[in-house]
Short mmCIF file of C-alpha atoms and ligand atoms in Angstrom, two decimals:
data_model
loop_
_atom_site.label_atom_id
_atom_site.label_comp_id
_atom_site.label_asym_id
_atom_site.label_seq_id
_atom_site.Cartn_x
_atom_site.Cartn_y
_atom_site.Cartn_z
CA MET A 100 104.10 110.50 40.92
CA ASN A 101 107.20 111.10 38.82
CA VAL A 102 110.10 111.68 41.17
CA PRO A 103 112.23 114.54 39.80
CA ASP A 104 115.87 113.72 39.15
CA LEU A 105 117.76 116.07 41.42
CA SER A 106 121.19 114.52 41.15
CA GLY A 107 123.80 117.24 40.85
CA THR A 108 121.16 119.95 41.32
CA ARG A 109 121.92 122.77 43.74
CA VAL A 110 119.25 122.92 46.43
CA THR A 111 119.05 125.36 49.34
CA VAL A 112 117.08 124.36 52.42
CA ILE A 113 115.82 127.24 54.59
CA GLY A 114 115.73 126.23 58.25
CA ALA A 115 118.21 123.99 60.06
CA ALA A 116 115.95 122.35 62.63
CA ARG A 117 114.20 118.98 62.53
CA SER A 118 112.41 119.24 59.19
CA GLY A 119 115.16 121.22 57.46
CA VAL A 120 117.77 118.64 58.37
CA GLY A 121 115.35 115.82 57.51
CA VAL A 122 114.76 117.13 54.01
CA ALA A 123 118.45 117.99 53.51
CA ARG A 124 119.36 114.38 54.26
CA LEU A 125 116.59 113.07 52.03
CA LEU A 126 117.81 115.24 49.14
CA GLN A 127 121.40 114.19 49.80
CA LYS A 128 120.37 110.54 49.42
CA PHE A 129 119.16 111.41 45.93
CA HIS A 130 122.48 113.12 45.16
CA ALA A 131 121.34 116.74 45.21
CA ARG A 132 124.00 119.32 46.17
CA VAL A 133 122.39 120.61 49.33
CA PHE A 134 123.13 123.77 51.31
CA VAL A 135 121.24 124.63 54.53
CA SER A 136 120.71 128.17 55.78
CA ASP A 137 119.13 129.37 59.03
CA ASN A 138 118.94 132.86 60.51
CA GLY A 139 118.61 131.45 64.05
CA ALA A 140 121.40 131.23 66.58
CA GLU A 141 123.77 128.26 66.72
CA PRO A 142 123.13 127.08 70.33
CA ALA A 143 119.41 126.47 69.73
CA LEU A 144 120.20 124.37 66.66
CA GLY A 145 123.03 122.37 68.26
CA PRO A 146 121.95 118.74 67.73
CA TYR A 147 120.67 119.44 64.22
CA LEU A 148 123.93 121.10 63.19
CA ASP A 149 125.82 118.10 64.55
CA GLU A 150 123.84 115.93 62.18
CA LEU A 151 124.66 118.21 59.25
CA LYS A 152 128.35 118.11 60.16
CA LYS A 153 128.27 114.33 60.44
CA THR A 154 126.66 113.96 57.03
CA GLN A 155 128.90 116.65 55.52
CA ILE A 156 126.07 118.89 54.41
CA PRO A 157 127.31 122.50 54.22
CA PHE A 158 125.32 125.06 56.23
CA GLU A 159 125.25 128.58 57.64
CA VAL A 160 123.49 129.93 60.73
CA GLY A 161 122.82 133.38 62.19
CA GLY A 162 121.72 134.87 58.85
CA HIS A 163 121.18 134.15 55.16
CA SER A 164 124.02 134.89 52.75
CA LEU A 165 123.76 135.28 48.98
CA ARG A 166 124.74 131.64 48.63
CA VAL A 167 121.10 130.83 49.42
CA PHE A 168 120.12 132.02 45.96
CA ASP A 169 122.81 130.09 44.13
CA ALA A 170 120.40 127.19 43.63
CA SER A 171 117.69 126.05 41.28
CA LEU A 172 115.44 124.83 44.07
CA VAL A 173 114.72 126.37 47.47
CA VAL A 174 113.05 124.20 50.10
CA VAL A 175 111.28 125.87 53.01
CA SER A 176 110.96 124.26 56.47
CA PRO A 177 107.57 124.29 58.23
CA GLY A 178 108.56 126.95 60.78
CA VAL A 179 109.48 129.53 58.15
CA PRO A 180 106.65 131.99 57.46
CA SER A 181 105.60 132.32 53.83
CA ASN A 182 106.33 136.05 53.93
CA ALA A 183 109.83 135.71 55.42
CA PRO A 184 112.17 138.08 53.52
CA VAL A 185 114.43 135.22 52.37
CA VAL A 186 111.45 133.40 50.80
CA THR A 187 110.20 136.56 49.11
CA GLU A 188 113.68 137.28 47.78
CA ALA A 189 114.03 133.76 46.36
CA ARG A 190 110.72 134.15 44.57
CA THR A 191 111.61 137.60 43.28
CA ARG A 192 114.77 136.10 41.82
CA GLY A 193 112.60 133.60 39.98
CA LEU A 194 113.74 130.54 41.95
CA ARG A 195 111.50 127.55 42.38
CA VAL A 196 110.37 127.52 46.04
CA VAL A 197 108.72 124.45 47.55
CA SER A 198 107.98 123.25 51.07
CA GLU A 199 109.50 120.32 52.91
CA LEU A 200 106.06 118.72 52.69
CA GLU A 201 106.12 118.92 48.90
CA VAL A 202 109.60 117.42 48.61
CA ALA A 203 108.85 114.57 51.01
CA SER A 204 105.64 113.78 49.15
CA TRP A 205 107.65 113.18 45.94
CA TYR A 206 109.19 110.15 47.61
CA CYS A 207 106.10 108.87 49.45
CA LYS A 208 104.68 105.53 48.34
CA ALA A 209 102.10 105.41 51.12
CA PRO A 210 98.73 107.12 50.81
CA VAL A 211 98.58 110.39 52.73
CA VAL A 212 96.01 111.74 55.19
CA ALA A 213 96.65 115.48 55.58
CA ILE A 214 95.08 117.32 58.51
CA THR A 215 94.91 121.10 58.52
CA GLY A 216 92.86 123.95 59.99
CA SER A 217 93.40 126.93 62.25
CA ASN A 218 92.96 124.94 65.46
CA GLY A 219 92.86 121.31 66.47
CA LYS A 220 95.50 119.97 64.06
CA THR A 221 97.75 118.40 66.68
CA THR A 222 94.88 117.01 68.71
CA THR A 223 93.17 115.51 65.66
CA THR A 224 96.37 114.20 64.11
CA THR A 225 97.41 112.56 67.38
CA LEU A 226 93.95 111.10 67.90
CA THR A 227 93.82 109.79 64.33
CA GLY A 228 97.18 108.11 64.87
CA ARG A 229 95.85 106.59 68.09
CA ILE A 230 92.71 105.29 66.36
CA LEU A 231 94.79 103.63 63.64
CA GLY A 232 97.38 102.33 66.12
CA ASP A 233 94.77 100.82 68.45
CA ALA A 234 93.32 99.03 65.45
CA LYS A 235 96.81 97.77 64.46
CA LYS A 236 96.84 99.65 61.16
CA LYS A 237 100.36 100.38 60.00
CA HIS A 238 100.89 104.12 59.85
CA ALA A 239 103.27 106.96 60.68
CA VAL A 240 102.28 110.27 62.24
CA ALA A 241 104.45 113.13 61.00
CA GLY A 242 104.48 116.71 59.75
CA ASN A 243 104.37 119.65 62.14
CA ILE A 244 104.20 117.20 64.99
CA GLY A 245 107.41 115.79 66.41
CA THR A 246 108.59 113.81 63.39
CA ALA A 247 109.53 115.35 60.04
CA PHE A 248 107.70 113.80 57.09
CA SER A 249 110.96 113.77 55.14
CA SER A 250 112.71 111.64 57.77
CA VAL A 251 110.15 108.83 57.74
CA VAL A 252 109.03 108.85 54.14
CA LEU A 253 111.55 106.34 52.81
CA ASP A 254 110.63 103.84 55.52
CA MET A 255 107.01 103.73 54.45
CA ALA A 256 105.50 101.06 52.21
CA GLU A 257 102.55 101.35 49.86
CA THR A 258 100.40 99.57 52.39
CA ASP A 259 101.17 102.04 55.20
CA LEU A 260 99.39 105.28 55.82
CA ALA A 261 101.06 108.65 56.37
CA VAL A 262 99.04 110.80 58.77
CA LEU A 263 100.33 114.36 58.50
CA GLU A 264 99.70 117.52 60.43
CA VAL A 265 99.99 120.26 57.85
CA SER A 266 100.30 124.02 58.40
CA SER A 267 99.29 126.77 56.02
CA PHE A 268 102.95 127.78 55.60
CA GLN A 269 103.68 124.31 54.23
CA LEU A 270 100.66 124.47 51.94
CA ASP A 271 101.77 127.84 50.57
CA HIS A 272 104.66 126.07 48.87
CA ILE A 273 103.18 122.87 47.48
CA GLU A 274 102.98 122.08 43.78
CA SER A 275 101.80 118.49 43.39
CA PHE A 276 101.10 117.40 47.00
CA ARG A 277 97.89 115.39 46.86
CA PRO A 278 96.53 113.71 49.99
CA HIS A 279 94.11 110.89 49.36
CA VAL A 280 92.22 112.08 52.44
CA ALA A 281 92.35 115.75 53.42
CA VAL A 282 90.84 117.08 56.63
CA LEU A 283 89.96 120.78 56.90
CA LEU A 284 89.05 121.31 60.54
CA ASN A 285 88.17 125.01 60.56
CA ILE A 286 89.27 128.37 59.21
CA THR A 287 89.28 131.09 61.85
CA PRO A 288 91.60 134.10 62.18
CA ASP A 289 95.20 133.18 62.97
CA HIS A 290 98.55 134.47 61.71
CA MET A 291 96.65 137.39 60.23
CA ASP A 292 99.84 139.42 60.39
CA ARG A 293 101.37 137.00 57.89
CA TYR A 294 98.46 137.05 55.44
CA ASP A 295 98.10 140.84 55.05
CA HIS A 296 95.22 140.74 57.56
CA SER A 297 93.08 139.11 54.89
CA MET A 298 90.86 136.15 55.73
CA GLU A 299 90.47 135.49 52.00
CA ARG A 300 94.20 134.99 51.64
CA TYR A 301 94.43 132.82 54.71
CA ALA A 302 91.48 130.68 53.59
CA ALA A 303 93.00 130.38 50.10
CA SER A 304 96.14 129.02 51.73
CA LYS A 305 94.17 126.38 53.64
CA ALA A 306 92.27 125.47 50.44
CA ARG A 307 95.53 124.34 48.91
CA VAL A 308 95.25 121.13 50.93
CA PHE A 309 92.69 119.89 48.40
CA MET A 310 93.80 121.74 45.26
CA ASN A 311 95.40 118.65 43.68
CA GLN A 312 92.74 116.20 44.81
CA THR A 313 90.59 114.47 42.20
CA ARG A 314 87.23 112.73 42.46
CA ASP A 315 89.02 109.64 43.73
CA ASP A 316 90.07 111.50 46.89
CA ILE A 317 88.15 112.53 49.99
CA LEU A 318 87.84 115.86 51.77
CA ILE A 319 86.55 115.83 55.35
CA TYR A 320 85.41 119.24 56.62
CA ASP A 321 83.48 121.18 59.24
CA VAL A 322 80.01 121.94 57.91
CA ASP A 323 79.28 124.33 60.82
CA ASP A 324 82.22 126.65 60.12
CA PRO A 325 81.23 129.32 57.57
CA TRP A 326 84.70 129.96 56.12
CA THR A 327 85.38 126.25 55.79
CA SER A 328 82.09 125.30 54.18
CA ARG A 329 82.43 128.15 51.70
CA THR A 330 86.04 127.27 50.90
CA VAL A 331 85.39 123.59 50.13
CA ASP A 332 82.96 124.51 47.34
CA ALA A 333 85.97 124.60 45.05
CA ALA A 334 87.02 121.00 45.79
CA LYS A 335 86.88 118.30 43.12
CA SER A 336 87.13 115.50 45.66
CA LYS A 337 84.32 113.73 47.46
CA ARG A 338 83.25 115.92 50.38
CA ILE A 339 82.28 114.39 53.69
CA GLY A 340 81.19 116.78 56.43
CA PHE A 341 80.95 116.77 60.20
CA SER A 342 78.60 118.88 62.27
CA ALA A 343 77.72 119.35 65.92
CA SER A 344 74.45 121.06 65.08
CA LYS A 345 72.79 119.28 62.13
CA ARG A 346 72.08 115.78 61.00
CA LEU A 347 73.87 115.01 57.74
CA ASN A 348 73.00 112.51 55.02
CA GLU A 349 76.61 111.48 54.95
CA GLY A 350 79.36 112.24 57.47
CA ALA A 351 79.54 112.62 61.26
CA PHE A 352 77.00 114.33 63.51
CA VAL A 353 75.35 114.07 66.91
CA GLU A 354 72.06 112.21 67.26
CA ASN A 355 70.49 111.80 70.70
CA ASP A 356 73.83 112.74 72.26
CA VAL A 357 75.62 110.01 70.34
CA LEU A 358 78.45 110.66 67.88
CA THR A 359 76.98 109.05 64.78
CA THR A 360 78.36 108.53 61.30
CA VAL A 361 76.84 107.63 57.95
CA LEU A 362 79.33 106.45 55.34
CA ASN A 363 78.36 104.76 52.06
CA GLY A 364 74.82 104.52 53.36
CA GLN A 365 75.87 102.67 56.50
CA LYS A 366 75.02 104.22 59.84
CA SER A 367 77.16 103.68 62.96
CA SER A 368 76.49 104.85 66.51
CA VAL A 369 80.07 105.40 67.58
CA ILE A 370 80.03 106.73 71.14
CA ALA A 371 77.88 108.74 73.56
CA THR A 372 79.39 112.23 73.54
CA ARG A 373 79.74 112.26 77.35
CA GLU A 374 82.04 109.23 77.10
CA ILE A 375 84.57 111.08 74.93
CA SER A 376 87.47 111.88 77.25
CA ILE A 377 88.60 115.14 75.67
CA ARG A 378 86.14 117.86 76.62
CA GLY A 379 84.50 120.81 74.89
CA THR A 380 82.68 121.28 71.59
CA HIS A 381 85.97 121.87 69.79
CA ASN A 382 87.13 118.43 70.84
CA LEU A 383 83.86 116.91 69.68
CA TYR A 384 84.69 118.31 66.24
CA ASN A 385 88.20 116.87 66.46
CA ALA A 386 86.76 113.50 67.53
CA MET A 387 84.29 113.50 64.62
CA ALA A 388 87.02 114.28 62.09
CA ALA A 389 89.34 111.57 63.44
CA THR A 390 86.47 109.06 63.57
CA LEU A 391 85.69 109.67 59.91
CA VAL A 392 89.31 109.14 58.92
CA GLY A 393 89.44 105.98 61.03
CA GLN A 394 86.31 104.55 59.45
CA ILE A 395 87.39 105.46 55.93
CA GLU A 396 90.63 103.60 56.64
CA GLY A 397 88.68 100.55 57.76
CA VAL A 398 88.63 100.85 61.56
CA GLY A 399 85.38 99.64 63.12
CA PRO A 400 83.24 101.76 65.48
CA ALA A 401 83.89 99.55 68.54
CA SER A 402 87.62 100.08 68.26
CA ILE A 403 87.16 103.84 67.72
CA ARG A 404 84.88 104.00 70.75
CA ALA A 405 87.57 102.44 72.94
CA THR A 406 90.16 104.92 71.69
CA LEU A 407 87.89 107.92 72.25
CA ARG A 408 87.25 106.75 75.81
CA ASN A 409 90.96 106.47 76.54
CA PHE A 410 92.49 109.41 74.68
CA ARG A 411 93.21 112.16 77.22
CA GLY A 412 94.35 114.85 74.81
CA VAL A 413 97.71 116.44 74.17
CA GLU A 414 99.82 118.40 76.67
CA HIS A 415 99.27 122.20 76.80
CA ARG A 416 95.76 121.88 75.31
CA LEU A 417 93.15 122.40 78.05
CA GLU A 418 95.37 120.30 80.27
CA PHE A 419 94.25 119.85 83.87
CA VAL A 420 97.11 120.75 86.23
CA ARG A 421 95.82 120.48 89.80
CA GLU A 422 93.12 121.41 92.27
CA LEU A 423 94.02 123.61 95.24
CA ASP A 424 91.61 125.13 97.77
CA GLY A 425 88.66 124.19 95.56
CA VAL A 426 90.18 125.95 92.51
CA ARG A 427 91.08 123.94 89.43
CA TYR A 428 94.02 125.06 87.29
CA TYR A 429 94.18 124.42 83.52
CA ASN A 430 97.07 124.91 81.13
CA ASP A 431 95.96 125.85 77.61
CA SER A 432 99.24 127.47 76.59
CA LYS A 433 98.75 126.26 72.99
CA ALA A 434 95.73 128.58 72.68
CA THR A 435 97.64 131.07 70.57
CA ASN A 436 94.65 132.66 68.84
CA VAL A 437 91.28 134.11 69.78
CA ASP A 438 89.16 131.22 68.54
CA SER A 439 90.89 128.62 70.67
CA VAL A 440 90.22 130.76 73.76
CA TRP A 441 86.58 131.08 72.73
CA TYR A 442 86.31 127.26 72.66
CA ALA A 443 88.20 126.93 75.94
CA LEU A 444 85.62 129.16 77.61
CA GLN A 445 82.79 127.12 76.06
CA ALA A 446 84.24 123.98 77.59
CA PHE A 447 83.59 125.13 81.19
CA ALA A 448 80.56 126.21 83.17
CA GLU A 449 82.53 127.48 86.20
CA PRO A 450 83.68 131.09 86.72
CA VAL A 451 87.12 131.58 85.20
CA VAL A 452 90.14 133.64 86.15
CA LEU A 453 91.71 133.97 82.72
CA LEU A 454 95.40 134.55 82.02
CA LEU A 455 95.36 136.31 78.65
CA GLY A 456 98.04 138.01 76.55
CA GLY A 457 101.50 137.55 75.09
CA ARG A 458 102.83 138.44 71.64
CA ASP A 459 99.84 139.68 69.69
CA LYS A 460 99.37 138.40 66.12
CA GLY A 461 96.82 141.02 65.12
CA ASN A 462 94.06 139.81 67.44
CA ASP A 463 90.54 141.13 67.36
CA TYR A 464 89.14 140.44 70.83
CA ARG A 465 85.53 141.30 70.03
CA ARG A 466 84.64 137.64 69.54
CA LEU A 467 85.54 137.05 73.19
CA LEU A 468 83.39 139.82 74.68
CA ASP A 469 80.27 137.67 75.21
CA PRO A 470 81.90 134.59 76.75
CA VAL A 471 84.16 136.80 78.87
CA ARG A 472 81.18 138.74 80.12
CA SER A 473 79.30 135.59 81.05
CA LYS A 474 82.10 133.34 82.32
CA VAL A 475 85.16 135.30 83.37
CA ARG A 476 85.55 136.67 86.90
CA THR A 477 88.78 138.56 86.22
CA ILE A 478 91.35 138.74 83.44
CA VAL A 479 94.99 138.67 84.44
CA ALA A 480 96.70 140.40 81.50
CA ILE A 481 100.15 139.03 80.75
CA GLY A 482 102.98 139.67 78.33
CA GLU A 483 103.65 142.33 75.75
CA SER A 484 100.00 142.78 74.87
CA ALA A 485 98.76 143.38 78.43
CA GLU A 486 97.82 146.93 77.59
CA LYS A 487 95.83 145.93 74.50
CA VAL A 488 94.05 143.24 76.52
CA ASP A 489 93.33 145.76 79.24
CA HIS A 490 91.75 148.17 76.73
CA ALA A 491 89.78 145.45 74.96
CA PHE A 492 88.05 144.28 78.13
CA ALA A 493 87.94 147.47 80.23
CA GLY A 494 84.42 147.97 81.52
CA ILE A 495 83.47 144.35 80.72
CA VAL A 496 85.28 142.55 83.56
CA PRO A 497 88.04 143.58 85.96
CA VAL A 498 91.49 143.36 84.38
CA VAL A 499 94.66 143.21 86.46
CA ARG A 500 98.11 143.30 84.90
CA ALA A 501 100.95 140.96 85.80
CA GLY A 502 104.64 141.61 85.22
CA SER A 503 105.66 137.94 85.03
CA MET A 504 104.10 134.49 84.97
CA ASP A 505 104.96 134.16 88.64
CA ASP A 506 103.11 137.37 89.38
CA ALA A 507 100.19 136.23 87.19
CA VAL A 508 99.81 132.91 89.00
CA SER A 509 99.92 134.47 92.44
CA LYS A 510 97.43 137.18 91.44
CA ALA A 511 95.13 134.52 89.95
CA ARG A 512 95.35 132.50 93.13
CA SER A 513 94.36 135.41 95.31
CA ILE A 514 91.44 136.35 93.03
CA ALA A 515 89.98 132.85 92.48
CA ARG A 516 87.28 131.57 94.84
CA PRO A 517 86.46 127.93 95.58
CA GLY A 518 84.66 126.43 92.59
CA ASP A 519 86.51 128.69 90.11
CA LEU A 520 88.97 127.77 87.39
CA VAL A 521 92.27 129.42 86.71
CA LEU A 522 92.88 129.09 82.99
CA LEU A 523 96.02 130.01 81.07
CA SER A 524 94.60 130.45 77.55
CA PRO A 525 96.57 133.40 76.19
CA ALA A 526 95.25 133.93 72.60
CA CYS A 527 98.78 135.05 71.75
CA ALA A 528 102.18 133.70 70.81
CA SER A 529 104.65 133.15 73.64
CA PHE A 530 107.82 134.67 72.22
CA ASP A 531 107.68 137.83 74.34
CA TRP A 532 108.43 136.09 77.64
CA PHE A 533 109.22 132.52 76.57
CA LYS A 534 111.06 130.43 74.03
CA ASN A 535 107.85 128.78 72.86
CA TYR A 536 104.37 127.83 74.02
CA GLU A 537 105.68 124.61 75.60
CA GLN A 538 108.00 126.55 77.88
CA ARG A 539 105.18 128.94 78.78
CA GLY A 540 103.02 125.94 79.70
CA PHE A 541 105.80 124.26 81.71
CA VAL A 542 106.53 127.43 83.69
CA PHE A 543 102.83 127.90 84.42
CA LYS A 544 102.47 124.28 85.57
CA GLN A 545 105.55 124.47 87.72
CA LEU A 546 104.37 127.65 89.43
CA VAL A 547 100.93 126.16 89.99
CA ASN A 548 102.38 122.96 91.38
CA ASN A 549 104.58 124.98 93.75
CA LEU A 550 101.67 126.95 95.20
P1 ADP B 178 96.88 123.19 66.34
O1 ADP B 178 97.84 122.08 66.14
O2 ADP B 178 96.02 123.45 65.14
O3 ADP B 178 97.46 124.43 66.92
P2 ADP B 178 95.98 121.97 68.82
O4 ADP B 178 95.31 120.65 68.82
O5 ADP B 178 97.40 122.04 69.21
O6 ADP B 178 95.78 122.65 67.41
O7 ADP B 178 95.15 122.97 69.76
C1 ADP B 178 95.51 124.36 69.82
C2 ADP B 178 94.55 125.14 70.68
O8 ADP B 178 93.28 125.17 70.07
C3 ADP B 178 94.33 124.56 72.08
O9 ADP B 178 94.11 125.65 72.93
C4 ADP B 178 93.08 123.71 71.92
O10 ADP B 178 92.37 123.58 73.13
C5 ADP B 178 92.29 124.52 70.88
N1 ADP B 178 91.54 123.67 69.95
C6 ADP B 178 91.73 122.37 69.69
N2 ADP B 178 90.87 121.92 68.75
C7 ADP B 178 90.14 122.99 68.38
C8 ADP B 178 89.08 123.20 67.43
N3 ADP B 178 88.63 122.19 66.66
N4 ADP B 178 88.56 124.44 67.33
C9 ADP B 178 89.00 125.46 68.09
N5 ADP B 178 89.99 125.34 69.02
C10 ADP B 178 90.55 124.13 69.16
#
């Protein structure tokens, strides 16, 4: 990779949080003239702005001024939607717009594993990191997951491995980003409001994860998911699939209830599926994807087995909270689209009191009608979209509306019978009642623990 010479070049970074500040500092080290702009409010950005002040990087918050466009390069942080007006304006003005991921990759000596998909990115990325860590392989986990890629990239050597969680917004603004292993977990409707309600556009964005790959690279993908298997047809890299329903000549699959892989003609029986700690078919997919990455990176099946037995999942993803009066409470606040709720319902056999709703992203609830009919006792409709939820499921199951999370939890408690589950799996963003999905999950857990 030829690293572009940016010394003296004016660069605007959009977004002044973790990744924005990370990339601003990285660019500053290479003598670019950096300016950071964020339309968010100052208090929320406090610690990041302190870092900008300390490093004397000029910035503005609370809106974007025209200074944003006085640059020859605009770098977009992961949280900024691809259709944000400031991004569109920069493009209209003919400016070069790239993502933080792209910039960081210019300086990365280590091979990259990039994990994307509509759901399961954080779980799979975390699990992959755990598999490599347990096997003492040097690596860094970064991307949309706690650590900005741009803040760790210069510390990585050629012999390390960068394991990145990558969102479609980041992929929308890559040019040369080329992971040596790409993982495409699934493509199901999400953020449809930001892709003109077009699955084709959304899938095309996900396909960018492999667009620069060559035959020397590897693409791991879900064979069972129709959008994914269709999308990977365009890849030039070596494709290795995973499937929960068919046996594959190469890849990961289930044989006699054992997660099995075949790679380079060598078959491994990795683990009995019931021994995998994280539950549900969706997590089996995540486990298969992470296993394949682990094996490709040289980790043996025995080590992977031990990790899969121990890995309990990530907070706010089908997280067990407590049992009270024979009712078990689960926090799945990160279920911010319809498909993740569908998988959450598949993961349980018990009757469910489902807390559903929030800020709608253009949801089509029809996919949930069957599992709701067969598994859900009552829906407690929450948030801004309570009315839409009510209409979508009227006549299918009882729907009660709640005016707050407190109200929702106490209604759920009075409805649930011993042996039931109370599940917060909202299918929606959290920004109507909460700062983010983490806060929604925390508030839910706190209320449940106070019952
Ligand atoms: P992401 O980082 O892509 O948002 P997470 O691992 O944070 O994915 O999980 C988000 C939500 O999706 C959670 O509710 C989780 O239970 C569910 N989920 C996880 N993996 C999958 C999958 N492979 N398919 C569908 N839903 C999934």
